[in-house]
Amino acid sequence: MPLWRSASAKAKLLQGIPLFEGLSPRQLGQIARLAEEVEVAANKRLTVAGETGRELFVILEGSALVKTPQGRTEHLGAGQFFGEMSLIDGGPRSATVEGSTPMHLLVIGHREFWALLADAPLITKQIMRTLSRRLRKADAAFSAYP
Ligand code: CMP
């Protein structure tokens, strides 16, 4: 269900999110204008592994479960994001992500995502940092198998 909050109220919500750390009020305002705020019920499937995906999701409240086709699971909570991989390389969704609780989300479309990265290189840095951490964790889990 979409929420209709003013751009300035939305910009305030964005201040505590690591992905947007260090951004100027103007940049936060731009994100608030470009992003849609939605509330979804628990168990709502937000990405499906193998399908095309054209949005980035930022969790404002609630938590989500990531299930990879290889059988790994990860929990994501408030302040974390998902859905960036398909936007970056145009490939299919790498995992199925569904709400493990009701969630309050920020949804950023494909075109808006690239406009934001062009305007705010700090977001690119945060995304790269998160991708590196997730890759290290996945490699560690893989090498833990006999
Ligand atoms: P994307 O492939 O677009 O859609 C599924 C999303 O799940 C993916 O982007 C990542 O944001 C997230 N994801 C996939 N694998 C992992 C993982 N191992 N750890 C955390 N998040 C993941």
PDB file of C-alpha atoms and ligand atoms in Angstrom:
ATOM      1  CA  MET A   1       0.000   0.000   0.000  1.00  0.00           C
ATOM      2  CA  PRO A   2       1.622   3.342  -1.006  1.00  0.00           C
ATOM      3  CA  LEU A   3       1.952   6.023   1.656  1.00  0.00           C
ATOM      4  CA  TRP A   4       1.605   9.666   0.755  1.00  0.00           C
ATOM      5  CA  ARG A   5       4.008  11.507   3.030  1.00  0.00           C
ATOM      6  CA  SER A   6       5.419  14.937   2.135  1.00  0.00           C
ATOM      7  CA  ALA A   7       8.899  14.998   0.567  1.00  0.00           C
ATOM      8  CA  SER A   8      10.330  16.833   3.619  1.00  0.00           C
ATOM      9  CA  ALA A   9       8.862  14.273   6.083  1.00  0.00           C
ATOM     10  CA  LYS A  10      10.272  11.504   3.882  1.00  0.00           C
ATOM     11  CA  ALA A  11      13.695  13.211   3.752  1.00  0.00           C
ATOM     12  CA  LYS A  12      13.794  13.129   7.579  1.00  0.00           C
ATOM     13  CA  LEU A  13      13.159   9.379   7.545  1.00  0.00           C
ATOM     14  CA  LEU A  14      16.156   8.904   5.233  1.00  0.00           C
ATOM     15  CA  GLN A  15      18.651  10.581   7.548  1.00  0.00           C
ATOM     16  CA  GLY A  16      19.388   7.537   9.678  1.00  0.00           C
ATOM     17  CA  ILE A  17      19.847   5.079   6.805  1.00  0.00           C
ATOM     18  CA  PRO A  18      23.460   4.002   6.197  1.00  0.00           C
ATOM     19  CA  LEU A  19      22.949   3.905   2.400  1.00  0.00           C
ATOM     20  CA  PHE A  20      22.274   7.654   2.493  1.00  0.00           C
ATOM     21  CA  GLU A  21      24.933   8.584   5.051  1.00  0.00           C
ATOM     22  CA  GLY A  22      26.786  11.826   4.346  1.00  0.00           C
ATOM     23  CA  LEU A  23      24.285  13.116   1.782  1.00  0.00           C
ATOM     24  CA  SER A  24      23.299  16.771   1.750  1.00  0.00           C
ATOM     25  CA  PRO A  25      19.760  17.912   2.571  1.00  0.00           C
ATOM     26  CA  ARG A  26      19.323  18.653  -1.138  1.00  0.00           C
ATOM     27  CA  GLN A  27      20.307  15.090  -2.082  1.00  0.00           C
ATOM     28  CA  LEU A  28      18.028  13.612   0.603  1.00  0.00           C
ATOM     29  CA  GLY A  29      15.235  15.780  -0.764  1.00  0.00           C
ATOM     30  CA  GLN A  30      15.903  14.437  -4.261  1.00  0.00           C
ATOM     31  CA  ILE A  31      15.661  10.843  -3.008  1.00  0.00           C
ATOM     32  CA  ALA A  32      12.456  11.668  -1.146  1.00  0.00           C
ATOM     33  CA  ARG A  33      10.953  12.971  -4.383  1.00  0.00           C
ATOM     34  CA  LEU A  34      12.107  10.048  -6.515  1.00  0.00           C
ATOM     35  CA  ALA A  35      11.346   7.174  -4.134  1.00  0.00           C
ATOM     36  CA  GLU A  36       7.969   5.664  -3.357  1.00  0.00           C
ATOM     37  CA  GLU A  37       7.160   4.732   0.231  1.00  0.00           C
ATOM     38  CA  VAL A  38       5.076   1.579   0.656  1.00  0.00           C
ATOM     39  CA  GLU A  39       3.824  -0.710   3.416  1.00  0.00           C
ATOM     40  CA  VAL A  40       3.555  -4.420   2.682  1.00  0.00           C
ATOM     41  CA  ALA A  41       2.136  -7.349   4.630  1.00  0.00           C
ATOM     42  CA  ALA A  42       4.326 -10.084   6.155  1.00  0.00           C
ATOM     43  CA  ASN A  43       5.278 -12.814   3.661  1.00  0.00           C
ATOM     44  CA  LYS A  44       4.950 -10.449   0.720  1.00  0.00           C
ATOM     45  CA  ARG A  45       7.326 -11.612  -2.011  1.00  0.00           C
ATOM     46  CA  LEU A  46       9.328  -8.630  -3.236  1.00  0.00           C
ATOM     47  CA  THR A  47      11.787 -10.296  -5.588  1.00  0.00           C
ATOM     48  CA  VAL A  48      11.681 -13.738  -7.173  1.00  0.00           C
ATOM     49  CA  ALA A  49      14.931 -15.516  -8.111  1.00  0.00           C
ATOM     50  CA  GLY A  50      15.294 -15.753 -11.889  1.00  0.00           C
ATOM     51  CA  GLU A  51      12.762 -13.040 -12.696  1.00  0.00           C
ATOM     52  CA  THR A  52      13.473  -9.606 -14.127  1.00  0.00           C
ATOM     53  CA  GLY A  53      13.698  -6.871 -11.504  1.00  0.00           C
ATOM     54  CA  ARG A  54      13.597  -3.139 -11.907  1.00  0.00           C
ATOM     55  CA  GLU A  55      13.506  -1.762  -8.340  1.00  0.00           C
ATOM     56  CA  LEU A  56      15.770  -1.230  -5.366  1.00  0.00           C
ATOM     57  CA  PHE A  57      14.151  -1.668  -1.938  1.00  0.00           C
ATOM     58  CA  VAL A  58      15.318   0.071   1.233  1.00  0.00           C
ATOM     59  CA  ILE A  59      13.887  -1.313   4.491  1.00  0.00           C
ATOM     60  CA  LEU A  60      12.625   1.497   6.727  1.00  0.00           C
ATOM     61  CA  GLU A  61      10.943  -0.867   9.220  1.00  0.00           C
ATOM     62  CA  GLY A  62      10.533  -4.618   9.502  1.00  0.00           C
ATOM     63  CA  SER A  63      12.691  -7.460   8.242  1.00  0.00           C
ATOM     64  CA  ALA A  64      13.057  -9.621   5.172  1.00  0.00           C
ATOM     65  CA  LEU A  65      14.354 -13.073   4.394  1.00  0.00           C
ATOM     66  CA  VAL A  66      16.667 -13.603   1.405  1.00  0.00           C
ATOM     67  CA  LYS A  67      16.596 -17.128  -0.051  1.00  0.00           C
ATOM     68  CA  THR A  68      19.170 -17.915  -2.705  1.00  0.00           C
ATOM     69  CA  PRO A  69      18.687 -20.701  -5.273  1.00  0.00           C
ATOM     70  CA  GLN A  70      21.690 -22.434  -3.621  1.00  0.00           C
ATOM     71  CA  GLY A  71      19.714 -22.755  -0.395  1.00  0.00           C
ATOM     72  CA  ARG A  72      21.384 -19.987   1.625  1.00  0.00           C
ATOM     73  CA  THR A  73      19.305 -17.639   3.712  1.00  0.00           C
ATOM     74  CA  GLU A  74      20.066 -14.165   5.026  1.00  0.00           C
ATOM     75  CA  HIS A  75      18.047 -11.845   7.221  1.00  0.00           C
ATOM     76  CA  LEU A  76      17.876  -8.165   6.351  1.00  0.00           C
ATOM     77  CA  GLY A  77      16.539  -5.529   8.739  1.00  0.00           C
ATOM     78  CA  ALA A  78      15.764  -1.832   9.004  1.00  0.00           C
ATOM     79  CA  GLY A  79      18.328   0.344   7.247  1.00  0.00           C
ATOM     80  CA  GLN A  80      19.421  -2.407   4.855  1.00  0.00           C
ATOM     81  CA  PHE A  81      18.602  -2.630   1.173  1.00  0.00           C
ATOM     82  CA  PHE A  82      18.128  -5.271  -1.530  1.00  0.00           C
ATOM     83  CA  GLY A  83      17.424  -5.520  -5.236  1.00  0.00           C
ATOM     84  CA  GLU A  84      20.528  -3.612  -6.327  1.00  0.00           C
ATOM     85  CA  MET A  85      22.108  -6.522  -8.242  1.00  0.00           C
ATOM     86  CA  SER A  86      19.563  -6.677 -11.073  1.00  0.00           C
ATOM     87  CA  LEU A  87      19.603  -2.913 -11.405  1.00  0.00           C
ATOM     88  CA  ILE A  88      23.385  -2.851 -11.675  1.00  0.00           C
ATOM     89  CA  ASP A  89      23.939  -5.643 -14.201  1.00  0.00           C
ATOM     90  CA  GLY A  90      20.503  -6.038 -15.801  1.00  0.00           C
ATOM     91  CA  GLY A  91      20.501  -9.745 -14.937  1.00  0.00           C
ATOM     92  CA  PRO A  92      17.680 -11.705 -13.295  1.00  0.00           C
ATOM     93  CA  ARG A  93      17.032 -11.514  -9.544  1.00  0.00           C
ATOM     94  CA  SER A  94      19.700 -13.547  -7.736  1.00  0.00           C
ATOM     95  CA  ALA A  95      17.425 -14.505  -4.833  1.00  0.00           C
ATOM     96  CA  THR A  96      13.843 -14.504  -3.616  1.00  0.00           C
ATOM     97  CA  VAL A  97      13.239 -11.891  -0.935  1.00  0.00           C
ATOM     98  CA  GLU A  98      10.087 -11.846   1.167  1.00  0.00           C
ATOM     99  CA  GLY A  99       8.958 -10.026   4.262  1.00  0.00           C
ATOM    100  CA  SER A 100       9.352 -11.954   7.498  1.00  0.00           C
ATOM    101  CA  THR A 101       7.305  -9.197   9.202  1.00  0.00           C
ATOM    102  CA  PRO A 102       5.095  -6.440   7.811  1.00  0.00           C
ATOM    103  CA  MET A 103       7.456  -3.961   6.194  1.00  0.00           C
ATOM    104  CA  HIS A 104       7.720  -0.295   5.523  1.00  0.00           C
ATOM    105  CA  LEU A 105       9.844   0.195   2.419  1.00  0.00           C
ATOM    106  CA  LEU A 106      11.273   2.771   0.133  1.00  0.00           C
ATOM    107  CA  VAL A 107      11.100   1.658  -3.506  1.00  0.00           C
ATOM    108  CA  ILE A 108      13.411   3.241  -6.064  1.00  0.00           C
ATOM    109  CA  GLY A 109      12.848   2.488  -9.747  1.00  0.00           C
ATOM    110  CA  HIS A 110      15.544   1.696 -12.288  1.00  0.00           C
ATOM    111  CA  ARG A 111      15.727   5.122 -13.928  1.00  0.00           C
ATOM    112  CA  GLU A 112      15.622   6.961 -10.594  1.00  0.00           C
ATOM    113  CA  PHE A 113      18.348   4.656  -9.220  1.00  0.00           C
ATOM    114  CA  TRP A 114      20.780   5.659 -11.969  1.00  0.00           C
ATOM    115  CA  ALA A 115      19.869   9.339 -11.634  1.00  0.00           C
ATOM    116  CA  LEU A 116      20.642   9.155  -7.896  1.00  0.00           C
ATOM    117  CA  LEU A 117      23.986   7.446  -8.410  1.00  0.00           C
ATOM    118  CA  ALA A 118      24.984  10.098 -10.947  1.00  0.00           C
ATOM    119  CA  ASP A 119      24.146  12.839  -8.441  1.00  0.00           C
ATOM    120  CA  ALA A 120      25.423  11.191  -5.251  1.00  0.00           C
ATOM    121  CA  PRO A 121      28.619   9.120  -5.664  1.00  0.00           C
ATOM    122  CA  LEU A 122      28.493   8.396  -1.901  1.00  0.00           C
ATOM    123  CA  ILE A 123      25.540   6.072  -2.565  1.00  0.00           C
ATOM    124  CA  THR A 124      27.674   4.144  -5.080  1.00  0.00           C
ATOM    125  CA  LYS A 125      30.365   3.786  -2.420  1.00  0.00           C
ATOM    126  CA  GLN A 126      27.865   2.389   0.126  1.00  0.00           C
ATOM    127  CA  ILE A 127      26.463  -0.060  -2.426  1.00  0.00           C
ATOM    128  CA  MET A 128      29.951  -1.254  -3.389  1.00  0.00           C
ATOM    129  CA  ARG A 129      30.825  -1.692   0.298  1.00  0.00           C
ATOM    130  CA  THR A 130      27.700  -3.766   0.900  1.00  0.00           C
ATOM    131  CA  LEU A 131      28.290  -5.884  -2.210  1.00  0.00           C
ATOM    132  CA  SER A 132      31.866  -6.597  -1.070  1.00  0.00           C
ATOM    133  CA  ARG A 133      30.664  -7.624   2.401  1.00  0.00           C
ATOM    134  CA  ARG A 134      27.971  -9.901   0.977  1.00  0.00           C
ATOM    135  CA  LEU A 135      30.468 -11.514  -1.396  1.00  0.00           C
ATOM    136  CA  ARG A 136      32.958 -12.142   1.428  1.00  0.00           C
ATOM    137  CA  LYS A 137      30.211 -13.683   3.551  1.00  0.00           C
ATOM    138  CA  ALA A 138      28.993 -15.867   0.679  1.00  0.00           C
ATOM    139  CA  ASP A 139      32.581 -17.016  -0.028  1.00  0.00           C
ATOM    140  CA  ALA A 140      33.118 -17.816   3.657  1.00  0.00           C
ATOM    141  CA  ALA A 141      29.877 -19.831   3.748  1.00  0.00           C
ATOM    142  CA  PHE A 142      30.878 -21.649   0.534  1.00  0.00           C
ATOM    143  CA  SER A 143      34.332 -22.574   1.820  1.00  0.00           C
ATOM    144  CA  ALA A 144      32.785 -23.855   5.072  1.00  0.00           C
ATOM    145  CA  TYR A 145      31.270 -26.748   3.077  1.00  0.00           C
ATOM    146  CA  PRO A 146      33.442 -29.893   3.073  1.00  0.00           C
TER     147      PRO A 146
HETATM  148  P1  CMP B   1      18.781  -8.785  -6.816  1.00  0.00           P
HETATM  149  O1  CMP B   1      19.534  -9.929  -7.423  1.00  0.00           O
HETATM  150  O2  CMP B   1      18.420  -7.661  -7.704  1.00  0.00           O
HETATM  151  O3  CMP B   1      17.437  -9.361  -6.138  1.00  0.00           O
HETATM  152  C1  CMP B   1      17.578 -10.219  -5.018  1.00  0.00           C
HETATM  153  C2  CMP B   1      18.388  -9.493  -3.978  1.00  0.00           C
HETATM  154  O4  CMP B   1      18.692 -10.231  -2.827  1.00  0.00           O
HETATM  155  C3  CMP B   1      19.767  -9.130  -4.537  1.00  0.00           C
HETATM  156  O5  CMP B   1      19.601  -8.199  -5.590  1.00  0.00           O
HETATM  157  C4  CMP B   1      20.458  -8.677  -3.291  1.00  0.00           C
HETATM  158  O6  CMP B   1      20.061  -7.385  -2.925  1.00  0.00           O
HETATM  159  C5  CMP B   1      19.881  -9.677  -2.279  1.00  0.00           C
HETATM  160  N1  CMP B   1      20.830 -10.780  -2.054  1.00  0.00           N
HETATM  161  C6  CMP B   1      21.177 -11.761  -2.898  1.00  0.00           C
HETATM  162  N2  CMP B   1      22.075 -12.596  -2.337  1.00  0.00           N
HETATM  163  C7  CMP B   1      22.312 -12.096  -1.097  1.00  0.00           C
HETATM  164  C8  CMP B   1      23.149 -12.487  -0.005  1.00  0.00           C
HETATM  165  N3  CMP B   1      23.930 -13.574  -0.096  1.00  0.00           N
HETATM  166  N4  CMP B   1      23.137 -11.731   1.115  1.00  0.00           N
HETATM  167  C9  CMP B   1      22.341 -10.653   1.226  1.00  0.00           C
HETATM  168  N5  CMP B   1      21.532 -10.237   0.226  1.00  0.00           N
HETATM  169  C10 CMP B   1      21.512 -10.938  -0.913  1.00  0.00           C
END
